[in-house]
Each structure stands twice: as C-alpha cells, then as structure tokens.
Short mmCIF file of C-alpha atoms in Angstrom, two decimals:
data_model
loop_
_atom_site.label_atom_id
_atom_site.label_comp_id
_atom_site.label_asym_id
_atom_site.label_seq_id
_atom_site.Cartn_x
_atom_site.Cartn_y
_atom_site.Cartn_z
CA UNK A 1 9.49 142.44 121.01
CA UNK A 2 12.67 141.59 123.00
CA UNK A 3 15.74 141.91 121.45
CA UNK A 4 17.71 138.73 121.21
CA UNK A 5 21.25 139.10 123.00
CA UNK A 6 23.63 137.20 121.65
CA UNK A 7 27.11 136.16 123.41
CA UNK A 8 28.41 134.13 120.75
CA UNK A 9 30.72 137.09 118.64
CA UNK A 10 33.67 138.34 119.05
CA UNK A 11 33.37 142.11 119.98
CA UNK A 12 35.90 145.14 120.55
CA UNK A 13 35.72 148.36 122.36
CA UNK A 14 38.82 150.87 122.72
CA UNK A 15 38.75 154.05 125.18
CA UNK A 16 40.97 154.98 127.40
CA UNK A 17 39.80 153.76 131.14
CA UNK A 18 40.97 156.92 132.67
CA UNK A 19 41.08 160.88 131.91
CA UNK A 20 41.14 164.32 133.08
CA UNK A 21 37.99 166.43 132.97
CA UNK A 22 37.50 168.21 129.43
CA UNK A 23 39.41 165.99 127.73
CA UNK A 24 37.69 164.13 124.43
CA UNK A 25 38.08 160.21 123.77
CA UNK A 26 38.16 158.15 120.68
CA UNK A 27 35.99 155.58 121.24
CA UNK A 28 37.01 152.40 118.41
CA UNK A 29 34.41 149.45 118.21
CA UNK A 30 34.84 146.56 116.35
CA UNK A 31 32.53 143.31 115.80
CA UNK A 32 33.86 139.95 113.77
CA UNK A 33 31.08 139.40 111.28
CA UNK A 34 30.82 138.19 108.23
CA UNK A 35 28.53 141.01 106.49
CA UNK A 36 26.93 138.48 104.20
CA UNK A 37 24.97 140.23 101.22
CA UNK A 38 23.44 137.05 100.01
CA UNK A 39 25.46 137.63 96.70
CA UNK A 40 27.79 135.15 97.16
CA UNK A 41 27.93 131.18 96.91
CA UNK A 42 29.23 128.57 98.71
CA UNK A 43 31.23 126.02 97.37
CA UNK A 44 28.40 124.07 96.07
CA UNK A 45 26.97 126.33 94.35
CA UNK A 46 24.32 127.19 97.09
CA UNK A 47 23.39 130.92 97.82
CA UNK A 48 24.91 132.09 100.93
CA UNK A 49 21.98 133.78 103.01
CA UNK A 50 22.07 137.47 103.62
CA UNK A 51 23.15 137.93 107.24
CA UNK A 52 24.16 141.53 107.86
CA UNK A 53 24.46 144.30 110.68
CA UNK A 54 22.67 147.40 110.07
CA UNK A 55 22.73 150.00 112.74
CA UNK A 56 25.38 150.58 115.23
CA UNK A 57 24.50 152.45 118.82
CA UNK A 58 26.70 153.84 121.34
CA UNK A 59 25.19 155.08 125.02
CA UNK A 60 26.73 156.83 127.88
CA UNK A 61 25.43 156.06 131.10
CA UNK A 62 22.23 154.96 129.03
CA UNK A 63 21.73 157.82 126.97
CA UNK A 64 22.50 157.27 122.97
CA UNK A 65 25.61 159.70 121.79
CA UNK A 66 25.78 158.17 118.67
CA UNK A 67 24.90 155.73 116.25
CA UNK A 68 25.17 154.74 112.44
CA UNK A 69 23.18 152.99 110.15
CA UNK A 70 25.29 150.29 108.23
CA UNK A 71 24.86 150.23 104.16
CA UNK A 72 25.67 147.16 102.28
CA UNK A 73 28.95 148.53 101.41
CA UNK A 74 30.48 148.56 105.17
CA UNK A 75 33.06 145.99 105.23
CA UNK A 76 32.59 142.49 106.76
CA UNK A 77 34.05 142.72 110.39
CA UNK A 78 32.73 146.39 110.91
CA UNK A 79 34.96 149.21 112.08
CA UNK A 80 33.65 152.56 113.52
CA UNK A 81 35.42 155.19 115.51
CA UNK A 82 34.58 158.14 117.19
CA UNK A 83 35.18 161.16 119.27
CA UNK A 84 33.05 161.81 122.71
CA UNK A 85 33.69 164.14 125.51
CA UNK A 86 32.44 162.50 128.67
CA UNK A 87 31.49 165.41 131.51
CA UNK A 88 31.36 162.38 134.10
CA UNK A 89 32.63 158.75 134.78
CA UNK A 90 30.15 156.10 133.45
CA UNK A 91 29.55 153.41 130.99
CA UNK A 92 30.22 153.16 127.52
CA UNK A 93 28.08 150.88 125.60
CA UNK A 94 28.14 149.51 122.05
CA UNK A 95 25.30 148.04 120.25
CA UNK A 96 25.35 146.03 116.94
CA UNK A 97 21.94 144.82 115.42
CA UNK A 98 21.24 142.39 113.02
CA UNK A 99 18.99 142.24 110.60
CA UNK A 100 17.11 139.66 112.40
CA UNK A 101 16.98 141.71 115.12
CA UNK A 102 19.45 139.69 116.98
CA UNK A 103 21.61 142.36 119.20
CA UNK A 104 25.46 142.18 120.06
CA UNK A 105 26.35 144.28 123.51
CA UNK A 106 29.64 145.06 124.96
CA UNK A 107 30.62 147.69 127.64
CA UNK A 108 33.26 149.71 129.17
CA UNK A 109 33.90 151.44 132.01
CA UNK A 110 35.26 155.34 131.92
CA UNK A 111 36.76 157.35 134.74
CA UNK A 112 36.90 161.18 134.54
CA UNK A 113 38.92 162.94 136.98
CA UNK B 1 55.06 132.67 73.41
CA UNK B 2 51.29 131.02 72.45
CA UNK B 3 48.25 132.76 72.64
CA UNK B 4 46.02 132.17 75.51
CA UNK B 5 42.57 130.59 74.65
CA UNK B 6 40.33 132.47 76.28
CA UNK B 7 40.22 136.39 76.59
CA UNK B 8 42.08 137.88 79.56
CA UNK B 9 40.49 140.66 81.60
CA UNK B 10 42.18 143.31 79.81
CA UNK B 11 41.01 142.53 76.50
CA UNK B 12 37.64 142.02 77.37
CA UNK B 13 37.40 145.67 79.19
CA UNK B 14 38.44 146.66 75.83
CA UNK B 15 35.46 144.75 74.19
CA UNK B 16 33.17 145.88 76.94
CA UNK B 17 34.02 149.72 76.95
CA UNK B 18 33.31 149.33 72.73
CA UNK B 19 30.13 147.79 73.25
CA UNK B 20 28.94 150.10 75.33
CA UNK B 21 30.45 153.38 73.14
CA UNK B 22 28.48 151.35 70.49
CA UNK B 23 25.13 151.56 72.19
CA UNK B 24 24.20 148.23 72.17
CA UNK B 25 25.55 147.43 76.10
CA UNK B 26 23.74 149.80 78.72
CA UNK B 27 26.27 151.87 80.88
CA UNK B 28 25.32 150.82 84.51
CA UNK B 29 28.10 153.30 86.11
CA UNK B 30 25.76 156.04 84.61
CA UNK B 31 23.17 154.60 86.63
CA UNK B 32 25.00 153.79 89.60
CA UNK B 33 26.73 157.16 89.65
CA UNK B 34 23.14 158.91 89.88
CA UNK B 35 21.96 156.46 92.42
CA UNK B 36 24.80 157.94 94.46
CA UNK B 37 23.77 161.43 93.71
CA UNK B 38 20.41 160.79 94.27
CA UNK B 39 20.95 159.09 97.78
CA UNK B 40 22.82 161.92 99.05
CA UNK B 41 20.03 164.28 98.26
CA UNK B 42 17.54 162.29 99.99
CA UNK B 43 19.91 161.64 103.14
CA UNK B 44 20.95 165.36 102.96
CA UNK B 45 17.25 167.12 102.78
CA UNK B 46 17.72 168.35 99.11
CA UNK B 47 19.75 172.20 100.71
CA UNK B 48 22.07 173.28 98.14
CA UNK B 49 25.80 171.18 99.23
CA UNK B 50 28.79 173.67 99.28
CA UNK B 51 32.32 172.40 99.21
CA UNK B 52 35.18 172.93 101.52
CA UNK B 53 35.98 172.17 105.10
CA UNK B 54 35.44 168.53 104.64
CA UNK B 55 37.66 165.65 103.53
CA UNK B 56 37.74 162.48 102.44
CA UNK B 57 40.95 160.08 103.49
CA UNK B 58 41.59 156.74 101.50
CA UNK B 59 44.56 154.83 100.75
CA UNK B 60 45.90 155.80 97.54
CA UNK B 61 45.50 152.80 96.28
CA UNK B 62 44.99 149.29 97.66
CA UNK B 63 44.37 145.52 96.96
CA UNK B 64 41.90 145.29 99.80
CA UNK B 65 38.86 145.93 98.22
CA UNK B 66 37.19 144.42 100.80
CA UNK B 67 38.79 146.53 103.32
CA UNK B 68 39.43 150.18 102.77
CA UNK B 69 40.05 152.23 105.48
CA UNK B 70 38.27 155.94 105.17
CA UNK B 71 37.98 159.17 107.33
CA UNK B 72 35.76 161.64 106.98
CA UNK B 73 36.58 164.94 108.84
CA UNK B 74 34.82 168.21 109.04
CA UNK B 75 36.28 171.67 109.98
CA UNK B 76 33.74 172.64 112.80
CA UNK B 77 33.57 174.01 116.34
CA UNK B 78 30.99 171.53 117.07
CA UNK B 79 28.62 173.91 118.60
CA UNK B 80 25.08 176.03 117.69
CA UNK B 81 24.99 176.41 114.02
CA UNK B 82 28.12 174.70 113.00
CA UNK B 83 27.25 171.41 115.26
CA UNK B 84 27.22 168.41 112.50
CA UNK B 85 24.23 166.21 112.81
CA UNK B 86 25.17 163.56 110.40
CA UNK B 87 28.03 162.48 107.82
CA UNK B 88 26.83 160.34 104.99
CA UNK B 89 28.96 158.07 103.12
CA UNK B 90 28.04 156.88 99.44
CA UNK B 91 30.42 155.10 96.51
CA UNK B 92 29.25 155.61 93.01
CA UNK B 93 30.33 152.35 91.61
CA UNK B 94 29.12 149.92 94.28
CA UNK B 95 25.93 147.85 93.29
CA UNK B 96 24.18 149.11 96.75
CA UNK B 97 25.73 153.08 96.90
CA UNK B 98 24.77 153.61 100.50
CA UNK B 99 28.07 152.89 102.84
CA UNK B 100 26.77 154.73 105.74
CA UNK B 101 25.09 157.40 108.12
CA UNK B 102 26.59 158.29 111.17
CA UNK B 103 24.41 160.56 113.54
CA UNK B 104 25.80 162.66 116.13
CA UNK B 105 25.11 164.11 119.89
CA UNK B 106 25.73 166.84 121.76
CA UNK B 107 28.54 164.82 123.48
CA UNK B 108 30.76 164.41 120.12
CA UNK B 109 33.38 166.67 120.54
CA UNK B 110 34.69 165.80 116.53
CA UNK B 111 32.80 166.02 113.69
CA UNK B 112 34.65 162.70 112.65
CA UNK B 113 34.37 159.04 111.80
CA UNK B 114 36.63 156.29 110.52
CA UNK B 115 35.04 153.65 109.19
CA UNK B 116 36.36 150.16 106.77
CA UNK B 117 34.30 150.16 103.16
CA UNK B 118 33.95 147.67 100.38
CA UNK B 119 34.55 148.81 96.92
CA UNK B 120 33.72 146.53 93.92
CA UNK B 121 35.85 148.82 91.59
CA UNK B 122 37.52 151.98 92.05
CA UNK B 123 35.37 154.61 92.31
CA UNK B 124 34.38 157.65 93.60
CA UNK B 125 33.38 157.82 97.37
CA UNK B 126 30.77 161.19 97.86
CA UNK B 127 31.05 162.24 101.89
CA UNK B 128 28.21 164.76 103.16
CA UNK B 129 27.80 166.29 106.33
CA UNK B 130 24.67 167.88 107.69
CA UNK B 131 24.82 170.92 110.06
CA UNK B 132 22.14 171.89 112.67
CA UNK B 133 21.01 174.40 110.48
CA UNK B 134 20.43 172.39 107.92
CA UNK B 135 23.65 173.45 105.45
CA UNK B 136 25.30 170.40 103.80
CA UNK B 137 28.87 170.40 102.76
CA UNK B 138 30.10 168.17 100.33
CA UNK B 139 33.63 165.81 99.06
CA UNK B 140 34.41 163.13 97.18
CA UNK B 141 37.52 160.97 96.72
CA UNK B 142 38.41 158.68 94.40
CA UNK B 143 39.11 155.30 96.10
CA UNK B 144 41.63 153.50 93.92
CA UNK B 145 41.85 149.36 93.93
CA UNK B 146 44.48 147.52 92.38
CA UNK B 147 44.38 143.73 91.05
CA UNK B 148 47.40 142.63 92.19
CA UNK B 149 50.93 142.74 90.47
CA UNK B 150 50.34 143.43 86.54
CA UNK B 151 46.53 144.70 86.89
CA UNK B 152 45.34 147.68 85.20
CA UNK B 153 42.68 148.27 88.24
#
C-alpha cells in the first residue's frame, strides 16, 4: 500500500551542509503536529480524534541510520536529535508517519570533504 | 478573609492521599509505576539492567509539562560489544508509560538522543539502553513540574 505523502506540515531538519571527513553531525528534526491522544475535548464538548505520529526514520543516501518509535508521551510538535558520522556526501532524509499511515518527508543535502 | 466554597487543589490532595491510605481509593501510581517497570523489561529482553554510565538530563523543574526537554547519554565507544542498539524512554506516572525507542546504526557515532516529553505529574522518567551484546544499563530521573506561582507541584 502506498504511503500517502503529505506537503501540508511544517517540517525542520538541522545539519551542518558542510564538513571535514571523520567528523560526526547532530542531525535535529522537528515536525509541527499536534500529537492528539483523543483524550481531550473541544470546546463543545466533542472528543478530539486521536491523530498522532508514531515512528520517526532517518536515511543516508537511502539506507535507514536511525529511527524511533513515538509513545503517547512524546510531546506535540516532536523533537529528536541525533549524532551520525557520514563517511561520504549524500542525502539526509527524515521520515514522520502517522498513524494513518500518512508520511511527512523532508531532506538535506551533506558535503564531506 | 472568607472561605472559598469549593475545595482548592491542595486540600483535596490531602483528601485523596487519606482515601487512598484508607483503602477505600485504589493507588493507580502503584500500577502505573509497574507498568513502567514492566515495559522496560519487555523493550529491554528481560537481561539483568546494571547502573552507571548512563544519564538522564531534565530541567529541574518546569511549568511546561507539555514540553520537557530530556537527554539521554551513554558512556560508550560505540563499537563491537559496547555499540548501543537502542535507548528506551518510559515515565512512571504518565497514563501511557512508553515515551520512546530510539534504534541505532552503525553510522551513530553517539550513543545519544534529545528528545521533548509530556509529563502529567512529576514523576520518575526510567532511561535504558541496550548494547549489542545484549547488556542493559539502567537510570532514572525524577522530572519535576510546577503549577505555576503558589503550587505545591
């Protein structure tokens, strides 16, 4: 089943564009969601539906170097940093899924000198 | 000065923390406190945890329950044996204790993750990190929110 790709958030990716050979990177993603655990109600009294991300993926130059799988307790506009060591330039991408399967993608370029 | 009307949050912690000395209110942060524990296990494979070389960073204290920053760091070479799979990240006083699993690849040059958590109450945060060879190390922190000017948190 295809994964829906959605342009609509607001998504962002820190790392350095540039660095020497060896060196590590901290690699900061950020996505502006709302986290929704279908606790909460709206102002009429109406059950806000559940709408939450629950795994994060990262890939360099298409290969996964890390992900994380979201609890309920990550907080609404989801944070996650991390260190890599890239042994080449490439692309950095980030992955966010939904729990209705609905993907958000955002990518950046690294150079390694 | 008049006495409020209704009870204010203080006074009914009071009544609440009675009731349940008293037996006749269950204690759900017994419950939720083992759910923690018991998560961890499962996430960690059930290998004895040892402590040490790991930490937990939280604000002292905060008013942003919604919002708490946290690190989790390991002491580790990153390499053969000492190369950290996974961190897990549980609270023992949330309704849901799972926060988190990060998983890790040959490319991570830290064993390290900063991440934003909600907490519904202070609590205790349990970090555990997984090693290639299957040892788990162990920390917890207690993560400390405040209610504002005048609250007892």
């Amino acid at each position: 089943m295809m994964k829906e790709v959605d342009q609509s958030r607001n998504l962002h990716l820190h790392l350095p564009r540039q660095i020497n050979k060896g060196e590590e990177i901290e690699i900061k993603a950020k996505l502006s969601h709302s986290m929704e655990n279908g606790w909460r109600k709206d102002a009429d009294g109406k059950r806000i539906p559940a709408n939450q991300v629950t795994l994060f993926t990262c890939y360099f130059n298409q290969q996964e170097i890390f992900r994380a799988k979201l609890g309920a307790g990550i907080s609404p506009d989801p944070y996650i940093a991390f260190f890599f060591k890239p042994n080449q330039s490439g692309l950095i991408q980030v992955r966010w899924l939904q729990s209705d399967k609905k993907e958000f993608i955002q990518s950046a370029k690294i150079k390694v000198i | 000065m008049s006495m409020p009307s209704s009870l204010n949050r203080r006074q009914l912690l009071l009544m609440g923390s009675l009731l349940v000395f008293a037996g006749i209110l269950p204690d759900h942060s017994q419950a939720s406190r083992r759910a923690a524990r018991q998560l961890i296990a499962q996430l960690t494979g059930q290998k004895k945890p040892t402590k040490g070389g790991i930490s937990i960073e939280l604000p002292p204290v905060t008013d942003q329950a919604d919002f708490v920053p946290v690190r989790v760091r390991i002491e580790t070479l990153m390499q053969g044996d000492d190369f950290v799979k996974s961190i897990h990240l549980a609270a023992e006083g949330n309704p849901e204790p799972h926060l988190a699993s990060f998983h890790f690849s040959k490319g991570c040059s830290r064993a390290e993750v900063r991440t934003k958590i909600r907490l519904v109450k202070s609590q205790m945060i349990i970090a555990a990190a997984v090693f290639a060879d299957g040892r788990v190390k162990i920390a917890k922190k207690r993560g400390k929110i405040s209610t504002g000017p005048g609250g007892c948190g």
